[in-house]
Structures are given as structure tokens and as C-alpha cells.
Amino acid sequence: MDNISLIRMEDGTLEDIKSVLVMFTEQVVFSDQNKESFTFDNLEKDNVLQRLWTIVFKHLKDKNSESIYELCLKTLRILSRDKVNLEKCINDQRIEDLLEHAALKGTNAEKVDKFKEHAIIVEALKCLCNMTFNSAKVQTICSTNGTLEGIIRRLRLHPDANIPHLIKYFDMKLLFLITAYKAEVRTQLKEQLHALTYLMEALDFILKEGGGYSHDNHLQYFPALDENAVELSCEILKVLFNLTVRVLPLGTEDDFEPSDRLITILRELLLSSTPPHVQDKLCSNIINLLTNMPANSYEMLMPQEEDEYNSEAIDVMINFLENRLSSSEGASYENLSPVLQVLTEGSRTHKFLRKHIRMRVLPPLRDVMKKPEEGNKIRNRLCRLLTGTNTHLRDAVAEFLFVLCKENVGRMIKYTGFGNAAGMFASRGLLNEAAMNPDYSSDSENSETEEYKEYKDQINPVIGCFDPAKPSPMQSMTEEQKEYEAMKLVNAIDKLHKGGVIQACKIGEDGKPQPVEHILQLQEELQKQQLK
């Protein structure tokens, strides 16, 4: 785009304008080479950028230019990637013009099914999404100019109107962006616009279109959702997350109480049949939303049917956890924290949830010959994370396993080994309890397998597996040789201690490690322990 092209657009016919814009949007320099570029500094010369914006919006307001509306909007979509220059090119009136083309003004939102050219609406929504993402100015404008009301009006029509998928999708994406950046609009959406109700109805409609239905809150069969349905569901779930997230400490604002219907919808979505490549995304968004729900509502995920609990939805989440653990990209705090939080709080709050999750994650021990961290089962993968470098992930995993063990130190040692759990014990002041109570609780005795009972006395609690007796390396030494080797060890440890390589500690009265000034204090501590 140069000054000559601008003059041609300013003075030429619609065909001239179309020709220039086609070149701009489709030429290699502006499509292939610049598709990852988000600035257009080369358009700053001769004020080309500002003039281009002006020309495009001039034609968007001209009904005689209807044939190039879509092309004008595609041009704006490209230009709206530019965070540097966007705010000086946009104003309230231009946003109003885009809302008009997006059919979000006045009653247009209720007549979208009568529009012959839906591509124009979609392109306008894409522009609004880009601008909202890149500009704080646009975020503020769209939070107060009726954009929210327009989206909710159209959202109400989802069950009745034949609205194309892409319009629904970008409506929800725009709503998500506004609620993400402008937290103050969330109350208005919930209380004045009743957005939670309409968002749940939209999800309910997606499920019914997929073939699922409910009767007296009991699911009869589960829907099959195609990729479009999953994409739209994910955007709606993201909006619901923004509207239900707790931004203030518990007790300082009205706590969100989810309806039974919302939890039932989330359960139906978890159990829906979806294309494999989008299943993880859907499950992730459902679990993210569940982190905003109070744990006492999780029982709806595992409804009681006759004398048994239906655990299918919980199994989906456990499978999701297992898949993330086995993925090289998935085993991170960001990817694991939400599902760990939901499973942890569900286990802490509901006995039947905890029992089912424990049987999947910490089943009765049979293979006692391998260390807890060796292998590819869920328990093995989680135990490996207990000694990882990511402290947040390590703590989340430790909390999950500890709750499954009913916060019993002995049982935790049994399933993870003391060495893997020592960090958690130290941070919680449980080291004294661990040292004083090496035997497992009677509750865990009841679930012992025959394999475990056979080798129980030979299981090393530190490494958490069978450890055959080994001959003592000091067996043939004299007392003088033993004392000499012991002093060598003390001196070596003392040297590392004084050099700052290690910090020797003893266990304090609070069960937490306390630094010692000299290595010989460890001997004094050992004598005290032997006297107890």
C-alpha cells in the first residue's frame, strides 16, 4: 500500500477500491509474509495508515458500497492486529459502525436470521474481537456502549433462531474478551442481563441438538457433539468461568451458588461423545469452570442410581489427569492444577468421591518390588512430581495424594515412600509424626493385598518398596575402625555444612526442620530420640 494506491481509493470507483483492497489483503507481502506481523510501520509514511482507516470506514457507512463491505472488514481485521497504532485509529463512532455491521445494535441482534450475507456479520465480529484483545480503549468502549446488551439479546435466540455457528462463536469470543478485561461488567451481566441463565440455556440447546436429554435430572443418554458444537461450548464455558470466578476473598462478596442444572450440564458435557482432537479442550474448560464451583456441589457429578453411584464423569476427569501426566507438554502446573484442585476438593468433601478416586489413583498395592515413582501408572507419575523442581505443582500433587490417604502420614508413606513425601511432611510440620508413627493405620491394614502382607516387614518406608536385607559393611571392622570412619563422615559433613553446600537440620518440637550450628548437635538429637 502506497500513496498512489490511497489516491486511487480516494478518487476512484468501487472497482478501483476493490482492486486495491484485494491486493492489500491477498498479496504475499501482506498475507504470507506478514501473517505473523502485528505492526504496519511501513504504512506510517505520508499518513497512509490513518487515511486507509478513514477510507474504509467511509465506505462501511455508505449503503452504495455494500458490495465491498466484507472486503473492507477483512482489511480492518488485518489492521486491527496492530497494537501500536490501533488506539489512535479507533474511536466511539467507528466501534458503533462495526456494531451495526455485526448486527449488535438495537433490534438487529433479533433479526440476524433475516440477513442474507452472514459473512459481513462474522467479519465485523472478528474485527471487534481483535480490537478488544489489543486495545484497552476498545475494551472500555465496548463495556458501556450496548455491546453486552446486543450479545445477550442474540444469545437469547440460540434455541429458536437459525443463527449460523460462526456468529454464535464470535459473539461468545467477544463476550469472553470483554468479561476478561473488564471485571466490573460481570455484575451487570449476572444481575441485570441474566447472562448466567441464557448461557446455561445455550449449553442445554447444544446438548439437545447433539441428541442428549434429561428427565428429572437423570441423564438418559449422552449427546454426540461435532467440532463446531465443542468450539461453541468452550467459548460459553470460558464466559461462565469469568462470570463465576471469585475475585475477592471468601465472605467478602456474595458467593456464587450454582444451580443443580449447571452441574448436570457440565456432567453431560463431560460424558458427551466428541471428536478426539477437541475432547481435551472441552474437558479442560469444564474442569476450569468446576474450580469456581463450591466443592459441595460436586456430588451432582456422581449421582446415586439405586444403590450405587454413577462414577462415569469422575472417570473422565481421572482419564484427563492421566493423559496430561503422560504428555510431555501436559505435566505442568498450569495444565494439572485445575483438575488436581477439583479432584482434591471433591475427595475432601465427599466420601464416595474420595473412595472412587483413591481406587483409581492409589489402588491396593500389589507390585511392592518397584519404587513408587517407577512405572507409568497414575500413582507412579504423581510420585515423580513430588520431587520435581516446580514447587507449586509439587505441593498440589502432595495435597491431592495426602487427601486420598485421608491425611494419614503412615498411609502416605505406604503409597509414596517417605523420601518422596518428606518435603510435604517438613513444610506441614509432620516429621515428628512420621518418625514416631512409622506403622500404617488400621484403616490401611484392611485394604492390604496378599502381596503386600507377604513382604511388609521387608519394605523400606523411605524408598517405599521391598528392600532385601544386606550384609553390614561394618561387620568385619573393629570398634576403632568404626569410630575412625564415623569421624571421617562427621568431618566431611561439617565441611559441607560450613561451606554452605548443605544445611544440617534437626526436627523441632513443631515437627519442622530446624538448622543446627554444629554437626555434633545431630548426635545429641539422636540420643534424645533414643531416650523417648
XYZ file of C-alpha atoms in Angstrom:
532
model
C 0.000 0.000 0.000
C 1.454 3.358 -1.030
C 0.322 6.946 -1.547
C -0.640 6.278 -5.178
C -2.895 3.414 -4.137
C -4.507 5.647 -1.499
C -5.204 8.358 -4.074
C -6.720 5.707 -6.318
C -9.001 4.643 -3.477
C -9.956 8.198 -2.541
C -10.829 9.269 -6.078
C -11.662 6.011 -7.828
C -14.698 3.821 -8.360
C -15.790 0.888 -6.247
C -13.893 -1.377 -8.619
C -10.725 0.668 -8.034
C -11.172 0.412 -4.267
C -11.878 -3.308 -4.514
C -8.758 -3.851 -6.589
C -6.524 -2.041 -4.095
C -8.011 -3.794 -1.061
C -7.727 -7.202 -2.718
C -4.066 -6.512 -3.329
C -3.663 -5.415 0.280
C -5.346 -8.469 1.768
C -4.114 -11.134 -0.609
C -0.674 -10.114 -1.805
C 2.197 -12.192 -0.471
C 3.679 -9.230 1.372
C 0.512 -8.714 3.421
C -0.747 -12.278 3.721
C 2.079 -14.798 3.766
C 4.986 -12.684 4.960
C 3.032 -10.516 7.395
C 0.560 -13.017 8.782
C 2.649 -13.231 11.967
C 3.403 -9.488 11.983
C 1.307 -7.226 14.167
C 2.641 -3.808 13.170
C 2.440 -1.873 9.923
C 5.158 0.737 10.382
C 5.668 0.846 6.614
C 2.254 2.495 6.313
C 3.192 5.423 8.531
C 4.791 7.365 5.652
C 2.540 10.086 4.203
C -0.042 9.217 6.840
C -1.134 6.253 4.706
C -2.397 4.236 7.694
C -4.759 6.913 9.022
C -6.061 7.651 5.532
C -6.669 3.954 4.892
C -8.736 3.650 8.083
C -10.750 6.724 7.080
C -11.478 5.444 3.576
C -12.537 2.009 4.819
C -14.954 3.384 7.412
C -16.323 5.899 4.911
C -17.395 3.048 2.647
C -18.699 0.967 5.571
C -21.171 3.794 6.226
C -22.160 4.110 2.554
C -25.017 1.828 1.509
C -23.894 2.140 -2.109
C -20.659 0.354 -1.124
C -22.421 -2.775 0.150
C -20.624 -4.922 -2.430
C -17.251 -4.228 -0.751
C -18.380 -4.330 2.916
C -16.817 -7.751 3.503
C -13.547 -6.723 1.860
C -13.409 -3.522 3.935
C -13.938 -5.529 7.109
C -11.240 -8.044 6.144
C -8.876 -5.100 5.707
C -9.785 -3.791 9.161
C -9.294 -7.253 10.633
C -5.704 -7.220 9.364
C -5.094 -3.638 10.527
C -6.584 -4.330 13.963
C -3.672 -6.644 14.776
C -1.504 -3.550 15.191
C -1.428 -2.755 18.927
C 0.899 0.205 18.433
C -1.295 2.251 16.099
C -4.737 0.855 16.868
C -5.812 3.273 19.598
C -5.141 6.397 17.521
C -7.141 4.939 14.627
C -10.241 3.946 16.585
C -12.988 5.973 18.239
C -16.503 5.537 19.599
C -18.194 6.155 16.277
C -16.081 3.607 14.446
C -16.931 0.996 17.056
C -20.605 1.905 16.598
C -20.245 1.342 12.857
C -18.714 -2.098 13.461
C -21.503 -2.999 15.882
C -24.010 -2.053 13.188
C -22.372 -4.405 10.710
C -22.149 -7.090 13.421
C -25.942 -6.745 13.886
C -25.498 -5.966 17.573
C -27.249 -2.602 17.588
C -30.884 -2.216 18.590
C -33.187 -4.877 17.229
C -30.655 -6.040 14.632
C -29.496 -8.697 17.086
C -33.004 -10.158 16.999
C -33.210 -10.228 13.201
C -29.939 -11.901 12.393
C -31.652 -14.836 10.717
C -33.029 -12.418 8.110
C -29.587 -11.259 6.990
C -28.742 -12.706 3.610
C -24.997 -12.118 3.978
C -23.777 -13.602 7.239
C -20.128 -13.256 6.212
C -20.316 -9.490 6.866
C -21.531 -10.067 10.422
C -18.766 -12.582 11.053
C -16.065 -10.267 9.698
C -17.345 -7.383 11.833
C -17.284 -9.622 14.923
C -13.729 -10.708 14.119
C -12.696 -7.040 13.929
C -14.334 -6.323 17.286
C -12.601 -9.335 18.849
C -9.194 -8.253 17.546
C -9.698 -4.672 18.690
C -10.956 -5.689 22.132
C -7.986 -8.001 22.571
C -5.441 -5.380 21.524
C -6.831 -2.109 22.885
C -7.747 -1.004 26.406
C -9.642 1.883 24.803
C -11.892 -0.515 22.870
C -12.395 -2.643 25.987
C -13.754 0.396 27.806
C -15.954 1.478 24.873
C -17.468 -1.996 24.420
C -18.231 -2.326 28.118
C -20.538 0.720 28.087
C -21.949 1.215 24.578
C -24.563 -1.535 24.396
C -22.312 -4.293 23.060
C -23.121 -6.521 26.022
C -26.849 -5.992 25.639
C -26.647 -6.798 21.931
C -24.775 -10.054 22.542
C -27.214 -11.152 25.249
C -30.204 -10.335 23.028
C -28.782 -12.619 20.365
C -27.799 -15.240 22.924
C -31.441 -15.498 23.975
C -32.304 -16.535 20.412
C -29.968 -19.546 20.260
C -32.721 -22.119 20.896
C -35.171 -20.508 18.458
C -33.378 -18.714 15.622
C -31.381 -20.262 12.817
C -28.202 -18.379 13.694
C -25.049 -19.609 11.909
C -22.376 -21.217 14.056
C -19.660 -18.620 13.372
C -21.879 -15.768 14.552
C -22.606 -17.599 17.811
C -18.938 -18.462 18.195
C -17.580 -14.936 17.722
C -20.373 -13.467 19.860
C -19.156 -15.623 22.723
C -15.499 -14.899 21.996
C -16.222 -11.161 22.126
C -18.185 -11.572 25.352
C -15.333 -13.573 26.848
C -12.790 -10.876 25.979
C -14.885 -8.080 27.470
C -15.561 -10.004 30.690
C -11.890 -10.983 30.942
C -10.552 -7.435 30.638
C -13.404 -5.517 32.311
C -14.281 -7.343 35.517
C -16.692 -4.590 36.522
C -19.221 -5.659 33.852
C -19.671 -9.123 35.368
C -22.178 -7.993 37.969
C -24.272 -6.220 35.332
C -24.280 -9.324 33.163
C -25.334 -11.558 36.039
C -27.864 -9.366 37.799
C -29.341 -7.095 35.118
C -28.905 -9.078 31.911
C -29.367 -12.560 33.481
C -26.448 -13.859 31.435
C -25.925 -16.989 33.539
C -29.413 -18.227 32.722
C -29.066 -17.608 28.993
C -25.579 -19.121 28.835
C -26.846 -22.288 30.514
C -29.777 -22.409 28.096
C -27.344 -22.111 25.195
C -25.332 -25.072 26.508
C -28.540 -27.001 27.084
C -29.563 -26.344 23.482
C -26.188 -27.589 22.205
C -26.631 -30.800 24.188
C -30.161 -31.343 22.926
C -29.051 -30.740 19.341
C -26.428 -33.407 19.922
C -29.059 -35.929 20.943
C -28.885 -35.883 24.749
C -31.762 -35.135 27.086
C -32.528 -35.290 30.770
C -35.525 -36.486 32.722
C -35.941 -35.457 36.359
C -32.255 -34.508 36.407
C -31.239 -38.062 35.466
C -29.395 -38.413 32.179
C -30.942 -40.923 29.802
C -28.296 -40.961 27.092
C -25.389 -38.749 26.172
C -25.064 -36.475 23.136
C -22.624 -36.624 20.274
C -21.093 -33.184 19.697
C -19.350 -32.250 16.478
C -16.343 -29.928 16.339
C -18.470 -26.791 15.931
C -20.567 -27.674 18.965
C -17.436 -28.262 21.037
C -15.869 -24.964 19.938
C -19.004 -23.013 20.850
C -19.376 -24.865 24.154
C -15.796 -23.994 25.087
C -16.371 -20.279 24.454
C -19.551 -20.338 26.548
C -17.729 -22.181 29.342
C -14.984 -19.536 29.285
C -17.566 -16.784 29.690
C -19.201 -18.700 32.547
C -15.772 -19.001 34.161
C -15.289 -15.218 34.038
C -18.750 -14.608 35.474
C -18.332 -17.058 38.360
C -14.678 -16.587 39.291
C -14.154 -15.300 42.819
C -12.198 -12.050 42.612
C -12.469 -11.210 46.316
C -11.680 -13.353 49.381
C -14.349 -15.776 50.531
C -17.000 -13.993 52.581
C -16.391 -10.504 51.182
C -18.955 -10.805 48.402
C -21.986 -12.898 47.615
C -20.796 -16.414 46.932
C -21.981 -17.945 43.678
C -24.321 -20.841 44.254
C -24.569 -22.950 41.105
C -27.874 -24.493 40.212
C -28.181 -28.233 40.034
C -28.882 -27.731 36.339
C -25.475 -26.164 35.684
C -23.621 -29.052 37.328
C -25.810 -31.507 35.430
C -24.979 -29.726 32.157
C -21.277 -29.926 32.937
C -21.649 -33.622 33.663
C -23.444 -34.173 30.349
C -20.687 -32.320 28.530
C -18.035 -34.442 30.238
C -19.804 -37.571 29.073
C -20.592 -36.397 25.546
C -19.044 -38.083 22.542
C -16.699 -35.671 20.768
C -14.014 -35.787 18.064
C -10.782 -36.928 19.770
C -8.754 -33.851 18.798
C -11.128 -31.468 20.658
C -12.012 -33.690 23.617
C -9.115 -32.468 25.764
C -10.053 -28.825 25.140
C -13.679 -29.372 26.160
C -12.741 -31.307 29.288
C -10.193 -28.654 30.242
C -12.760 -25.847 30.062
C -15.306 -27.851 32.063
C -12.763 -28.527 34.797
C -11.674 -24.876 34.837
C -15.286 -23.864 35.463
C -15.671 -26.506 38.177
C -12.824 -24.854 40.107
C -15.197 -21.905 40.614
C -17.938 -24.141 41.988
C -18.155 -24.946 45.723
C -16.954 -28.470 46.431
C -20.268 -29.455 47.984
C -21.841 -29.215 44.507
C -19.536 -31.892 43.090
C -21.796 -34.670 44.342
C -24.022 -33.926 41.348
C -21.190 -35.195 39.131
C -21.588 -38.627 40.679
C -25.360 -39.083 41.130
C -26.712 -42.007 43.065
C -28.600 -44.501 40.954
C -30.450 -47.066 43.044
C -27.804 -48.352 45.479
C -24.717 -47.228 43.546
C -23.050 -44.009 42.492
C -22.532 -43.334 38.793
C -18.833 -42.530 38.508
C -18.569 -42.042 34.722
C -17.978 -38.268 34.867
C -15.321 -38.652 37.569
C -13.608 -41.302 35.455
C -13.472 -38.851 32.545
C -11.633 -36.350 34.757
C -9.250 -39.010 36.062
C -8.555 -40.083 32.473
C -7.943 -36.423 31.641
C -5.438 -36.252 34.514
C -3.743 -39.427 33.332
C -3.467 -38.113 29.763
C -1.942 -34.864 30.952
C 0.516 -36.721 33.172
C 1.634 -38.882 30.270
C 2.059 -35.918 27.932
C 5.412 -34.148 27.883
C 3.626 -30.813 27.388
C 0.795 -31.559 29.821
C 2.733 -32.282 33.025
C 2.952 -28.632 34.093
C 1.362 -26.701 36.924
C -0.852 -24.720 34.559
C -2.192 -27.880 32.891
C -2.570 -30.008 36.023
C -3.562 -27.541 38.723
C -7.306 -27.241 37.856
C -8.000 -30.982 37.658
C -5.930 -31.622 40.791
C -7.913 -28.927 42.610
C -11.276 -30.373 41.593
C -10.316 -33.957 42.479
C -8.703 -32.869 45.751
C -11.645 -30.778 46.967
C -14.121 -33.393 45.793
C -12.219 -36.081 47.720
C -12.011 -33.898 50.808
C -15.720 -33.089 50.786
C -17.416 -36.284 49.636
C -16.513 -39.722 50.975
C -17.912 -41.589 47.954
C -15.890 -39.405 45.579
C -12.719 -39.959 47.589
C -13.182 -43.735 47.668
C -13.683 -43.956 43.926
C -10.790 -41.635 43.075
C -8.499 -43.483 45.503
C -9.268 -46.816 43.849
C -8.198 -45.341 40.513
C -5.167 -43.378 41.705
C -3.987 -45.355 44.752
C -5.314 -48.893 44.296
C -4.288 -51.599 46.781
C -0.549 -52.234 46.480
C 0.464 -55.374 44.635
C 3.782 -54.587 42.998
C 5.931 -53.949 46.068
C 9.204 -54.666 44.274
C 9.376 -51.308 42.489
C 9.744 -47.850 43.940
C 6.540 -45.770 43.926
C 7.965 -43.436 41.279
C 8.898 -46.260 38.900
C 6.343 -47.147 36.244
C 3.687 -45.436 34.131
C 0.570 -45.711 36.266
C -1.054 -42.596 37.709
C 0.491 -43.184 41.140
C 3.983 -43.576 39.662
C 3.720 -40.400 37.602
C 2.366 -38.396 40.529
C 5.108 -39.667 42.839
C 7.736 -38.487 40.360
C 6.269 -34.980 40.577
C 6.649 -34.977 44.378
C 10.371 -34.393 43.979
C 10.168 -32.086 40.942
C 11.568 -28.583 40.734
C 8.183 -26.881 40.295
C 7.192 -26.212 43.898
C 3.607 -25.219 43.074
C 2.987 -28.430 41.148
C 4.774 -30.494 43.799
C 2.568 -29.028 46.541
C -0.638 -29.548 44.542
C 0.219 -33.200 43.876
C 1.215 -33.772 47.510
C -2.068 -32.251 48.715
C -4.055 -34.479 46.367
C -2.319 -37.684 47.445
C -2.443 -36.718 51.138
C -6.218 -36.170 50.955
C -6.641 -39.544 49.206
C -4.687 -41.012 52.120
C -7.179 -39.351 54.494
C -4.323 -37.084 55.625
C -2.729 -40.034 57.373
C 1.087 -39.885 57.480
C 1.549 -43.642 57.654
C -0.674 -44.300 54.666
C 1.053 -41.563 52.669
C 4.424 -43.219 53.372
C 2.996 -46.561 52.322
C 1.925 -45.324 48.892
C 4.644 -42.782 48.091
C 7.656 -43.644 50.257
C 8.961 -41.314 52.954
C 11.662 -39.933 50.663
C 9.121 -38.662 48.134
C 6.773 -37.207 50.758
C 9.430 -35.758 53.096
C 9.136 -32.284 51.570
C 5.428 -32.104 52.320
C 5.916 -33.518 55.814
C 8.592 -30.910 56.510
C 6.501 -27.980 55.278
C 3.489 -29.130 57.320
C 5.378 -29.942 60.482
C 4.622 -33.659 60.240
C 8.155 -35.023 60.531
C 7.799 -35.876 64.217
C 4.594 -37.713 63.466
C 6.269 -39.535 60.617
C 9.166 -40.568 62.805
C 7.005 -41.549 65.757
C 4.354 -43.350 63.744
C 6.039 -45.481 61.074
C 3.316 -48.142 61.257
C 0.339 -47.796 58.961
C -3.123 -47.067 60.269
C -5.512 -49.887 60.979
C -7.693 -48.448 58.230
C -4.978 -49.120 55.670
C -4.363 -52.589 57.076
C -7.855 -53.598 55.978
C -7.020 -52.923 52.324
C -3.671 -54.732 52.283
C -3.187 -57.238 49.499
C -1.664 -60.659 49.953
C 1.416 -59.469 48.035
C 1.838 -56.555 50.409
C 1.389 -58.650 53.545
C 3.986 -61.171 52.345
C 6.757 -58.552 52.086
C 5.507 -55.973 54.576
C 8.338 -56.489 57.062
C 10.936 -56.096 54.324
C 9.508 -52.911 52.786
C 11.770 -49.928 53.299
C 9.468 -46.988 54.212
C 11.997 -44.456 52.877
C 12.053 -45.799 49.316
C 8.548 -47.294 49.543
C 9.296 -50.776 48.224
C 10.829 -54.154 49.037
C 14.432 -53.800 50.180
C 16.185 -57.127 50.883
C 18.490 -57.317 53.877
C 22.101 -56.565 53.029
C 25.238 -57.511 54.955
C 26.574 -54.672 57.089
C 29.716 -53.097 55.545
C 30.973 -52.579 59.111
C 30.549 -56.204 60.096
C 34.270 -57.062 59.921
C 35.510 -53.748 61.373
C 36.941 -53.266 64.826
C 35.447 -50.641 67.135
C 38.420 -48.344 66.461
C 37.890 -48.636 62.679
C 34.176 -47.896 63.079
C 34.941 -44.809 65.163
C 37.531 -43.645 62.619
C 35.084 -43.992 59.684
C 32.367 -42.255 61.690
C 34.611 -39.262 62.402
C 35.602 -39.070 58.724
C 31.924 -38.854 57.859
C 31.277 -36.203 60.521
C 34.195 -34.095 59.296
C 33.072 -34.393 55.663
C 29.541 -33.323 56.555
C 30.857 -30.499 58.721
C 32.989 -29.221 55.831
C 29.974 -29.188 53.506
C 27.930 -27.512 56.230
C 30.458 -24.730 56.840
C 30.931 -24.219 53.102
C 27.195 -23.584 52.672
C 26.734 -26.586 50.398
C 24.259 -28.208 52.785
C 22.276 -27.042 55.810
C 22.151 -29.657 58.537
C 18.887 -29.679 60.500
C 17.198 -31.391 63.396
C 13.486 -31.927 63.882
C 11.975 -29.302 66.180
C 9.074 -29.637 68.579
C 6.756 -28.314 65.844
C 7.713 -31.190 63.548
C 9.589 -28.918 61.131
C 13.328 -28.903 60.316
C 15.438 -26.502 62.374
C 19.040 -25.581 61.418
C 21.852 -26.696 63.742
C 25.007 -24.704 64.421
C 27.313 -27.715 64.503
C 27.092 -31.204 63.088
C 27.653 -32.814 66.503
C 24.246 -31.483 67.547
C 22.801 -34.185 65.314
C 24.336 -36.793 67.629
C 22.734 -35.123 70.623
C 19.395 -35.166 68.840
C 19.785 -38.882 68.071
C 20.407 -39.618 71.742
C 17.267 -37.693 72.712
C 15.232 -39.685 70.203
C 16.601 -42.960 71.594
C 15.564 -41.963 75.130
C 11.947 -41.328 74.116
